[in-house]
GROMACS .gro file of C-alpha atoms in nm:
model
  442
    1MET     CA    1   1.201  -0.802  -1.740
    2GLU     CA    2   1.439  -0.862  -1.459
    3ARG     CA    3   1.178  -0.779  -1.161
    4GLU     CA    4   1.307  -0.582  -0.859
    5ASN     CA    5   1.301  -0.674  -0.500
    6TRP     CA    6   1.339  -0.463  -0.190
    7THR     CA    7   1.725  -0.388  -0.103
    8SER     CA    8   1.672  -0.484   0.272
    9ARG     CA    9   1.405  -0.559   0.566
   10LEU     CA   10   1.401  -0.229   0.644
   11GLY     CA   11   1.348  -0.099   0.346
   12PHE     CA   12   1.061  -0.349   0.279
   13ILE     CA   13   0.894  -0.280   0.657
   14LEU     CA   14   0.920   0.083   0.622
   15ALA     CA   15   0.742   0.091   0.249
   16ALA     CA   16   0.465  -0.151   0.376
   17SER     CA   17   0.459   0.078   0.676
   18GLY     CA   18   0.427   0.367   0.505
   19SER     CA   19   0.103   0.256   0.271
   20ALA     CA   20  -0.080   0.156   0.601
   21ILE     CA   21  -0.004   0.528   0.755
   22GLY     CA   22  -0.189   0.756   0.572
   23LEU     CA   23  -0.490   0.945   0.570
   24GLY     CA   24  -0.638   0.658   0.737
   25ASN     CA   25  -0.439   0.733   1.070
   26ILE     CA   26  -0.403   1.131   1.046
   27TRP     CA   27  -0.784   1.233   0.893
   28ARG     CA   28  -0.976   0.881   0.931
   29PHE     CA   29  -0.885   0.736   1.261
   30PRO     CA   30  -0.902   1.070   1.504
   31PHE     CA   31  -1.330   1.137   1.335
   32VAL     CA   32  -1.396   0.785   1.351
   33THR     CA   33  -1.267   0.749   1.698
   34GLY     CA   34  -1.450   1.063   1.780
   35THR     CA   35  -1.752   0.997   1.659
   36ASN     CA   36  -1.748   0.655   1.857
   37GLY     CA   37  -1.693   0.740   2.196
   38GLY     CA   38  -1.348   0.715   2.206
   39ALA     CA   39  -1.164   0.498   2.429
   40ILE     CA   40  -1.404   0.177   2.375
   41PHE     CA   41  -1.338   0.243   2.016
   42ILE     CA   42  -1.002   0.214   2.052
   43LEU     CA   43  -1.027  -0.112   2.254
   44ILE     CA   44  -1.225  -0.285   1.960
   45TYR     CA   45  -1.009  -0.160   1.683
   46LEU     CA   46  -0.741  -0.337   1.839
   47ALA     CA   47  -0.907  -0.620   1.851
   48ALA     CA   48  -0.989  -0.615   1.501
   49ILE     CA   49  -0.638  -0.475   1.366
   50THR     CA   50  -0.505  -0.849   1.567
   51LEU     CA   51  -0.758  -1.107   1.503
   52LEU     CA   52  -0.872  -0.976   1.131
   53GLY     CA   53  -0.628  -0.717   1.024
   54TYR     CA   54  -0.327  -0.976   1.124
   55PRO     CA   55  -0.390  -1.277   0.959
   56ILE     CA   56  -0.526  -1.150   0.611
   57LEU     CA   57  -0.123  -0.881   0.620
   58VAL     CA   58   0.007  -1.198   0.666
   59SER     CA   59  -0.155  -1.434   0.363
   60GLU     CA   60  -0.141  -1.095   0.123
   61MET     CA   61   0.215  -1.080   0.150
   62SER     CA   62   0.261  -1.470   0.143
   63LEU     CA   63   0.046  -1.479  -0.167
   64GLY     CA   64   0.218  -1.141  -0.331
   65ARG     CA   65   0.603  -1.357  -0.221
   66THR     CA   66   0.510  -1.697  -0.372
   67THR     CA   67   0.408  -1.576  -0.689
   68ALA     CA   68   0.596  -1.273  -0.743
   69LYS     CA   69   0.310  -1.111  -0.909
   70ASN     CA   70   0.039  -0.844  -0.866
   71PRO     CA   71  -0.293  -0.894  -0.756
   72ILE     CA   72  -0.477  -1.053  -1.064
   73GLY     CA   73  -0.125  -1.225  -1.130
   74ALA     CA   74  -0.088  -1.367  -0.840
   75PHE     CA   75  -0.454  -1.535  -0.863
   76LYS     CA   76  -0.386  -1.630  -1.218
   77LYS     CA   77  -0.087  -1.791  -1.068
   78ILE     CA   78  -0.255  -2.011  -0.825
   79ALA     CA   79  -0.562  -2.089  -0.954
   80PRO     CA   80  -0.555  -2.075  -1.380
   81ASN     CA   81  -0.820  -2.089  -1.555
   82THR     CA   82  -1.088  -2.032  -1.260
   83GLY     CA   83  -1.273  -1.733  -1.120
   84TRP     CA   84  -0.975  -1.603  -0.857
   85PRO     CA   85  -0.843  -1.398  -1.097
   86LEU     CA   86  -1.102  -1.143  -1.031
   87VAL     CA   87  -1.045  -1.118  -0.671
   88GLY     CA   88  -0.743  -0.947  -0.816
   89ALA     CA   89  -0.900  -0.746  -0.970
   90LEU     CA   90  -1.177  -0.644  -0.749
   91GLY     CA   91  -0.822  -0.540  -0.561
   92VAL     CA   92  -0.680  -0.357  -0.822
   93LEU     CA   93  -1.049  -0.193  -0.868
   94SER     CA   94  -1.020  -0.081  -0.480
   95GLY     CA   95  -0.700   0.122  -0.500
   96PHE     CA   96  -0.792   0.285  -0.844
   97VAL     CA   97  -1.143   0.428  -0.716
   98ILE     CA   98  -0.992   0.482  -0.327
   99LEU     CA   99  -0.679   0.685  -0.488
  100SER     CA  100  -0.921   0.895  -0.709
  101TYR     CA  101  -1.102   1.017  -0.443
  102TYR     CA  102  -0.808   1.008  -0.196
  103SER     CA  103  -0.583   1.198  -0.385
  104VAL     CA  104  -0.876   1.484  -0.357
  105VAL     CA  105  -0.848   1.460   0.020
  106ALA     CA  106  -0.499   1.497   0.029
  107GLY     CA  107  -0.493   1.780  -0.205
  108TRP     CA  108  -0.776   1.948   0.034
  109GLY     CA  109  -0.433   1.940   0.354
  110MET     CA  110  -0.201   1.991   0.084
  111SER     CA  111  -0.329   2.366   0.025
  112TYR     CA  112  -0.395   2.408   0.416
  113ILE     CA  113  -0.012   2.369   0.443
  114PHE     CA  114  -0.002   2.783   0.324
  115LYS     CA  115  -0.385   2.846   0.402
  116SER     CA  116  -0.236   2.805   0.779
  117LEU     CA  117   0.050   3.073   0.663
  118THR     CA  118  -0.279   3.314   0.752
  119PHE     CA  119  -0.441   3.181   0.955
  120THR     CA  120  -0.585   3.397   1.262
  121ALA     CA  121  -0.885   3.366   1.499
  122ASN     CA  122  -1.131   3.585   1.327
  123ASN     CA  123  -1.114   3.297   1.061
  124ASN     CA  124  -1.413   3.162   0.999
  125PHE     CA  125  -1.327   2.787   0.964
  126PRO     CA  126  -1.668   2.629   0.784
  127GLN     CA  127  -1.726   2.843   0.560
  128LEU     CA  128  -1.357   2.874   0.451
  129PHE     CA  129  -1.332   2.529   0.426
  130GLU     CA  130  -1.662   2.542   0.260
  131GLN     CA  131  -1.545   2.804   0.001
  132HIS     CA  132  -1.214   2.589  -0.065
  133ILE     CA  133  -1.416   2.293  -0.163
  134GLY     CA  134  -1.658   2.470  -0.299
  135SER     CA  135  -1.473   2.621  -0.552
  136LEU     CA  136  -1.369   2.487  -0.882
  137VAL     CA  137  -1.001   2.599  -0.976
  138GLN     CA  138  -0.802   2.559  -0.606
  139PRO     CA  139  -0.953   2.149  -0.541
  140ILE     CA  140  -0.845   2.036  -0.921
  141PHE     CA  141  -0.464   2.245  -0.882
  142TRP     CA  142  -0.423   2.030  -0.554
  143HIS     CA  143  -0.559   1.755  -0.661
  144GLY     CA  144  -0.321   1.723  -0.986
  145VAL     CA  145  -0.062   1.857  -0.795
  146PHE     CA  146  -0.070   1.587  -0.542
  147MET     CA  147  -0.153   1.306  -0.829
  148LEU     CA  148   0.175   1.451  -1.032
  149LEU     CA  149   0.392   1.356  -0.679
  150THR     CA  150   0.256   1.027  -0.678
  151VAL     CA  151   0.328   0.891  -1.046
  152VAL     CA  152   0.678   1.036  -1.024
  153VAL     CA  153   0.742   0.856  -0.720
  154ILE     CA  154   0.623   0.510  -0.919
  155GLY     CA  155   0.793   0.585  -1.223
  156ALA     CA  156   1.101   0.597  -1.058
  157GLY     CA  157   1.069   0.239  -0.930
  158ILE     CA  158   1.069   0.020  -0.595
  159VAL     CA  159   1.399   0.111  -0.509
  160ASN     CA  160   1.512   0.414  -0.646
  161GLY     CA  161   1.132   0.561  -0.599
  162ILE     CA  162   0.938   0.453  -0.280
  163GLN     CA  163   1.203   0.243  -0.055
  164LYS     CA  164   1.448   0.617  -0.100
  165LEU     CA  165   1.102   0.805  -0.062
  166VAL     CA  166   1.008   0.664   0.236
  167LYS     CA  167   1.362   0.623   0.393
  168TYR     CA  168   1.315   0.985   0.489
  169LEU     CA  169   0.940   1.087   0.469
  170MET     CA  170   0.865   0.823   0.750
  171PRO     CA  171   1.155   0.935   1.096
  172ILE     CA  172   1.002   1.308   0.955
  173LEU     CA  173   0.635   1.189   1.019
  174PHE     CA  174   0.723   1.024   1.338
  175ILE     CA  175   0.933   1.355   1.466
  176ILE     CA  176   0.658   1.604   1.392
  177ILE     CA  177   0.365   1.389   1.523
  178ILE     CA  178   0.573   1.400   1.844
  179LEU     CA  179   0.632   1.783   1.802
  180LEU     CA  180   0.232   1.823   1.789
  181ILE     CA  181   0.190   1.539   2.156
  182PHE     CA  182   0.409   1.791   2.291
  183ARG     CA  183   0.260   2.088   2.249
  184SER     CA  184  -0.138   2.002   2.312
  185LEU     CA  185  -0.004   1.773   2.624
  186THR     CA  186   0.120   2.124   2.776
  187LEU     CA  187  -0.253   2.316   2.697
  188ASN     CA  188  -0.451   2.437   2.973
  189GLY     CA  189  -0.721   2.107   3.003
  190ALA     CA  190  -0.577   1.907   2.817
  191ALA     CA  191  -0.658   1.624   3.090
  192ARG     CA  192  -0.981   1.612   2.987
  193GLY     CA  193  -0.907   1.493   2.622
  194LEU     CA  194  -0.708   1.236   2.755
  195SER     CA  195  -0.947   1.089   2.951
  196PHE     CA  196  -1.189   1.072   2.684
  197TYR     CA  197  -0.909   0.909   2.481
  198LEU     CA  198  -0.804   0.664   2.704
  199LYS     CA  199  -1.077   0.621   2.974
  200PRO     CA  200  -1.351   0.321   2.768
  201ASP     CA  201  -1.671   0.405   2.804
  202PHE     CA  202  -1.901   0.046   2.739
  203SER     CA  203  -2.236   0.227   2.740
  204GLU     CA  204  -2.090   0.373   2.372
  205ILE     CA  205  -2.106   0.029   2.237
  206THR     CA  206  -2.324  -0.031   1.935
  207LEU     CA  207  -2.304  -0.251   1.624
  208GLN     CA  208  -2.143   0.083   1.445
  209THR     CA  209  -1.931   0.107   1.686
  210PHE     CA  210  -1.732  -0.311   1.540
  211ALA     CA  211  -1.814  -0.166   1.197
  212ASP     CA  212  -1.635   0.159   1.176
  213ALA     CA  213  -1.349  -0.048   1.363
  214ILE     CA  214  -1.303  -0.353   1.116
  215SER     CA  215  -1.373  -0.083   0.842
  216GLN     CA  216  -1.058   0.147   0.940
  217ALA     CA  217  -0.845  -0.181   1.019
  218PHE     CA  218  -0.915  -0.293   0.645
  219PHE     CA  219  -0.879   0.111   0.526
  220THR     CA  220  -0.538   0.179   0.737
  221LEU     CA  221  -0.374  -0.143   0.654
  222SER     CA  222  -0.440  -0.085   0.299
  223LEU     CA  223  -0.589  -0.499   0.314
  224GLY     CA  224  -0.820  -0.592   0.061
  225MET     CA  225  -0.678  -0.369  -0.278
  226GLY     CA  226  -0.447  -0.550  -0.326
  227ALA     CA  227  -0.165  -0.319  -0.221
  228MET     CA  228   0.042  -0.603   0.062
  229ILE     CA  229  -0.017  -0.863  -0.260
  230THR     CA  230   0.203  -0.627  -0.470
  231TYR     CA  231   0.483  -0.512  -0.221
  232GLY     CA  232   0.562  -0.873  -0.073
  233SER     CA  233   0.552  -0.957  -0.454
  234TYR     CA  234   0.902  -0.784  -0.481
  235LEU     CA  235   1.000  -0.925  -0.111
  236ASN     CA  236   1.336  -1.205  -0.133
  237LYS     CA  237   1.271  -1.527   0.038
  238LYS     CA  238   1.535  -1.413   0.296
  239GLU     CA  239   1.310  -1.195   0.468
  240SER     CA  240   1.029  -1.271   0.764
  241ILE     CA  241   0.690  -1.208   0.690
  242THR     CA  242   0.523  -1.270   1.011
  243GLU     CA  243   0.765  -1.060   1.182
  244SER     CA  244   0.722  -0.782   0.901
  245ALA     CA  245   0.412  -0.774   0.966
  246VAL     CA  246   0.433  -0.793   1.298
  247TYR     CA  247   0.610  -0.435   1.242
  248VAL     CA  248   0.377  -0.298   0.992
  249ILE     CA  249   0.093  -0.309   1.228
  250ILE     CA  250   0.223  -0.169   1.523
  251PHE     CA  251   0.427   0.127   1.311
  252ASP     CA  252   0.097   0.192   1.209
  253THR     CA  253  -0.150   0.161   1.491
  254LEU     CA  254   0.172   0.380   1.678
  255VAL     CA  255   0.057   0.688   1.419
  256ALA     CA  256  -0.295   0.632   1.447
  257LEU     CA  257  -0.237   0.639   1.822
  258LEU     CA  258  -0.030   0.894   1.824
  259ALA     CA  259  -0.256   1.147   1.638
  260GLY     CA  260  -0.474   1.062   1.904
  261PHE     CA  261  -0.282   1.219   2.171
  262ALA     CA  262  -0.181   1.494   1.924
  263ILE     CA  263  -0.562   1.615   1.859
  264PHE     CA  264  -0.758   1.496   2.143
  265PRO     CA  265  -0.622   1.712   2.430
  266ALA     CA  266  -0.646   2.010   2.209
  267VAL     CA  267  -0.978   2.002   2.114
  268PHE     CA  268  -1.113   1.909   2.432
  269SER     CA  269  -0.856   2.239   2.606
  270PHE     CA  270  -1.065   2.467   2.345
  271GLY     CA  271  -1.372   2.341   2.403
  272PHE     CA  272  -1.413   2.161   2.063
  273ASP     CA  273  -1.654   1.860   1.986
  274PRO     CA  274  -1.452   1.531   1.924
  275ALA     CA  275  -1.760   1.422   1.670
  276SER     CA  276  -1.712   1.677   1.461
  277GLY     CA  277  -1.683   1.405   1.176
  278PRO     CA  278  -1.490   1.473   0.870
  279GLY     CA  279  -1.445   1.840   0.926
  280LEU     CA  280  -1.227   1.789   1.247
  281THR     CA  281  -0.864   1.811   1.041
  282PHE     CA  282  -0.994   2.108   0.833
  283ILE     CA  283  -1.267   2.280   1.046
  284THR     CA  284  -1.159   2.235   1.401
  285LEU     CA  285  -0.816   2.164   1.454
  286PRO     CA  286  -0.730   2.500   1.250
  287ALA     CA  287  -0.948   2.651   1.500
  288VAL     CA  288  -0.800   2.528   1.782
  289PHE     CA  289  -0.449   2.592   1.649
  290THR     CA  290  -0.517   2.932   1.627
  291LYS     CA  291  -0.573   2.988   1.995
  292MET     CA  292  -0.249   2.855   2.080
  293PRO     CA  293   0.074   3.035   2.102
  294PHE     CA  294   0.284   2.994   1.728
  295GLY     CA  295  -0.004   2.856   1.625
  296ASN     CA  296   0.056   2.894   1.263
  297PHE     CA  297   0.367   2.710   1.266
  298PHE     CA  298   0.180   2.413   1.437
  299SER     CA  299  -0.123   2.427   1.186
  300LEU     CA  300   0.184   2.388   0.922
  301ILE     CA  301   0.387   2.118   1.055
  302PHE     CA  302  -0.007   1.958   1.087
  303PHE     CA  303  -0.053   1.951   0.724
  304VAL     CA  304   0.258   1.878   0.584
  305LEU     CA  305   0.236   1.574   0.862
  306LEU     CA  306  -0.085   1.525   0.626
  307THR     CA  307   0.035   1.579   0.324
  308ILE     CA  308   0.358   1.315   0.370
  309ALA     CA  309   0.116   1.055   0.528
  310ALA     CA  310  -0.115   1.026   0.235
  311LEU     CA  311   0.173   1.018  -0.029
  312THR     CA  312   0.347   0.718   0.141
  313SER     CA  313   0.005   0.580   0.128
  314SER     CA  314  -0.147   0.695  -0.230
  315ILE     CA  315   0.223   0.596  -0.369
  316SER     CA  316   0.141   0.183  -0.280
  317MET     CA  317  -0.219   0.210  -0.424
  318LEU     CA  318  -0.065   0.307  -0.728
  319GLU     CA  319   0.177   0.080  -0.733
  320VAL     CA  320  -0.125  -0.172  -0.742
  321VAL     CA  321  -0.260  -0.042  -1.073
  322VAL     CA  322   0.132  -0.022  -1.276
  323ALA     CA  323   0.260  -0.353  -1.133
  324PHE     CA  324  -0.074  -0.538  -1.317
  325LEU     CA  325  -0.019  -0.354  -1.621
  326VAL     CA  326   0.403  -0.388  -1.590
  327ASP     CA  327   0.320  -0.804  -1.546
  328GLU     CA  328   0.064  -0.850  -1.748
  329TYR     CA  329   0.130  -0.609  -2.059
  330SER     CA  330   0.494  -0.591  -2.027
  331TRP     CA  331   0.407  -0.191  -2.050
  332SER     CA  332   0.705   0.018  -1.902
  333ARG     CA  333   0.666   0.161  -1.577
  334LYS     CA  334   0.724   0.498  -1.631
  335LYS     CA  335   0.417   0.515  -1.929
  336ALA     CA  336   0.243   0.290  -1.672
  337SER     CA  337   0.259   0.546  -1.432
  338TYR     CA  338   0.220   0.837  -1.650
  339LEU     CA  339  -0.125   0.759  -1.775
  340VAL     CA  340  -0.279   0.522  -1.519
  341GLY     CA  341  -0.174   0.845  -1.291
  342LEU     CA  342  -0.362   1.068  -1.515
  343LEU     CA  343  -0.643   0.869  -1.567
  344ILE     CA  344  -0.711   0.812  -1.212
  345PHE     CA  345  -0.675   1.254  -1.173
  346LEU     CA  346  -0.968   1.274  -1.423
  347VAL     CA  347  -1.162   0.965  -1.229
  348GLY     CA  348  -1.177   1.198  -0.916
  349ILE     CA  349  -1.330   1.518  -1.102
  350PRO     CA  350  -1.642   1.368  -0.965
  351PRO     CA  351  -1.598   1.340  -0.643
  352LEU     CA  352  -1.422   1.699  -0.611
  353LEU     CA  353  -1.730   1.886  -0.791
  354GLY     CA  354  -1.985   1.683  -0.575
  355TYR     CA  355  -1.920   2.002  -0.374
  356SER     CA  356  -1.991   2.295  -0.622
  357LYS     CA  357  -2.094   2.139  -0.948
  358LEU     CA  358  -2.198   1.843  -0.905
  359ALA     CA  359  -2.326   1.881  -0.554
  360THR     CA  360  -2.690   1.829  -0.653
  361ILE     CA  361  -2.547   1.422  -0.698
  362ASN     CA  362  -2.608   1.220  -0.457
  363PHE     CA  363  -2.619   0.842  -0.403
  364LEU     CA  364  -2.797   0.685  -0.103
  365GLY     CA  365  -2.795   1.060   0.004
  366MET     CA  366  -2.452   1.077   0.049
  367ASN     CA  367  -2.215   1.313  -0.205
  368LEU     CA  368  -2.022   1.181  -0.463
  369LEU     CA  369  -1.674   1.152  -0.283
  370ASP     CA  370  -1.878   0.972   0.033
  371SER     CA  371  -1.989   0.770  -0.166
  372TYR     CA  372  -1.706   0.715  -0.333
  373ASP     CA  373  -1.557   0.617  -0.003
  374TRP     CA  374  -1.903   0.433   0.130
  375ILE     CA  375  -1.832   0.176  -0.189
  376THR     CA  376  -1.511   0.102  -0.148
  377ASN     CA  377  -1.435   0.060   0.245
  378THR     CA  378  -1.844  -0.108   0.265
  379ILE     CA  379  -1.832  -0.280  -0.049
  380PHE     CA  380  -1.491  -0.366  -0.208
  381LEU     CA  381  -1.202  -0.379   0.092
  382PRO     CA  382  -1.440  -0.604   0.323
  383ALA     CA  383  -1.488  -0.865  -0.005
  384GLY     CA  384  -1.122  -0.827  -0.140
  385GLY     CA  385  -1.085  -0.937   0.226
  386ILE     CA  386  -1.338  -1.221   0.273
  387LEU     CA  387  -1.235  -1.365  -0.060
  388THR     CA  388  -0.857  -1.343   0.018
  389ALA     CA  389  -0.877  -1.503   0.349
  390ILE     CA  390  -1.124  -1.761   0.161
  391PHE     CA  391  -0.862  -1.817  -0.166
  392VAL     CA  392  -0.586  -1.836   0.089
  393GLY     CA  393  -0.812  -2.085   0.365
  394HIS     CA  394  -0.941  -2.331   0.135
  395ILE     CA  395  -0.782  -2.295  -0.231
  396TRP     CA  396  -0.408  -2.236  -0.191
  397GLY     CA  397  -0.413  -2.392   0.152
  398SER     CA  398  -0.357  -2.246   0.460
  399LYS     CA  399  -0.120  -2.445   0.597
  400GLN     CA  400   0.093  -2.377   0.242
  401ALA     CA  401   0.008  -2.043   0.300
  402ALA     CA  402   0.186  -2.073   0.690
  403ILE     CA  403   0.531  -2.269   0.532
  404GLU     CA  404   0.568  -1.930   0.304
  405ALA     CA  405   0.511  -1.710   0.606
  406ASN     CA  406   0.729  -1.868   0.835
  407GLN     CA  407   1.013  -1.929   0.632
  408ASN     CA  408   1.338  -1.778   0.799
  409SER     CA  409   1.122  -1.622   1.073
  410ARG     CA  410   1.150  -1.690   1.453
  411LEU     CA  411   0.795  -1.548   1.532
  412LYS     CA  412   0.572  -1.942   1.355
  413ILE     CA  413   0.227  -1.872   1.332
  414GLY     CA  414   0.016  -2.230   1.287
  415LEU     CA  415  -0.306  -2.311   1.384
  416ILE     CA  416  -0.468  -2.039   1.557
  417TYR     CA  417  -0.377  -1.842   1.223
  418GLU     CA  418  -0.528  -2.128   1.058
  419ILE     CA  419  -0.845  -2.124   1.249
  420LEU     CA  420  -0.876  -1.690   1.185
  421LEU     CA  421  -0.817  -1.742   0.855
  422LYS     CA  422  -1.071  -2.028   0.720
  423TYR     CA  423  -1.369  -1.942   0.940
  424ILE     CA  424  -1.331  -1.642   1.175
  425VAL     CA  425  -1.200  -1.394   0.936
  426PRO     CA  426  -1.440  -1.415   0.681
  427LEU     CA  427  -1.732  -1.452   0.878
  428ALA     CA  428  -1.678  -1.186   1.116
  429VAL     CA  429  -1.582  -0.943   0.802
  430LEU     CA  430  -1.913  -1.070   0.649
  431ALA     CA  431  -2.152  -1.053   0.925
  432ILE     CA  432  -2.041  -0.662   0.976
  433MET     CA  433  -2.022  -0.597   0.617
  434LEU     CA  434  -2.433  -0.693   0.567
  435ILE     CA  435  -2.509  -0.497   0.870
  436SER     CA  436  -2.327  -0.187   0.728
  437ILE     CA  437  -2.532  -0.221   0.388
  438TRP     CA  438  -2.859  -0.283   0.582
  439LYS     CA  439  -2.831   0.028   0.815
  440THR     CA  440  -2.744   0.251   0.537
  441LEU     CA  441  -3.046   0.114   0.261
  442SER     CA  442  -3.296   0.100   0.596
   0.00000   0.00000   0.00000
């Protein structure tokens, strides 16, 4: 079976950026920023995404293109008859587990598109959200709808599915977010939100700030889950990996920062708490929107934005598992997409029920959805990133990876990339990973 390729560099950049841009930017980044002191977190996050994220991103893309394989096949091709393909298997597992609960949260966002039409200032938004996630039928229905959309796109293929979709969705995403920013910045009291967002307070720095910044960098760039290895495997030799990776990071970071500009001025304008955690999106923001002129309209387009961003990421996570089955077992793309999609939907039921029927079950003091999130973001993704850095840096060879990445590129990487990849990235990520585990267990 002939392997598909992206038809252009722009197609690849939009698809890879779409993989990176998702709930991590619109849902996760604002509340993590809010709970970590605002501007100071952003500075540390930018350092993490540049010094740790970029080398791994380039490495994963290079590994994918040089092997033209899925994550497991890529490690197997370079290091046959060793245990290294297990690192690829960890990536496939990570994408599978993350998508199972990611789809649940995306389903909440989809349901709020329609709920937005009836929002009023009299709504009790904490109660409204608790009623939604605590019910049985609604969350399952929207989880299923979102997974079905994801499956349909992946089943259509790389060019006719992923590339065609992101070509339209990514520009729409930017238009919506700019519209929201314009409205947010014109509110009375918006300056207080801008100060929180742009003026660093160094007294807010803790070890948790660094841990959350690195975790956010991995989550938002889809690192450690095999997505960028898979997308890189469809990239032809004429395209520049080093330049494409820069564009992906720029687009991803830009959307996250723009989301902050849309959210924090509005939150401060109406006197809400920026450190309200995950509920910032589903409790605080709807309350903010109802206080604005044309609030229902802006609420509607915000949750459309959230859903678009979630979909461009979910398709990359499903593609990781589908590519493995197509490559290694010669499954048809449609068969792999629909069967894996159904299985992921079923695995997402327990965390979905963690707010209702399974609310009494917890792990390390967390409900099931938070447990899925903690395991993947604190253990799976960092471990995948560390082992990929070690593999590319020491087994395949950082020089060989640099040669692959530098093909047809005006932006050349060399010694600094090799030092970061071989020593700085594994040690820094391992240290933060162990600290995060210790803090949770202690």
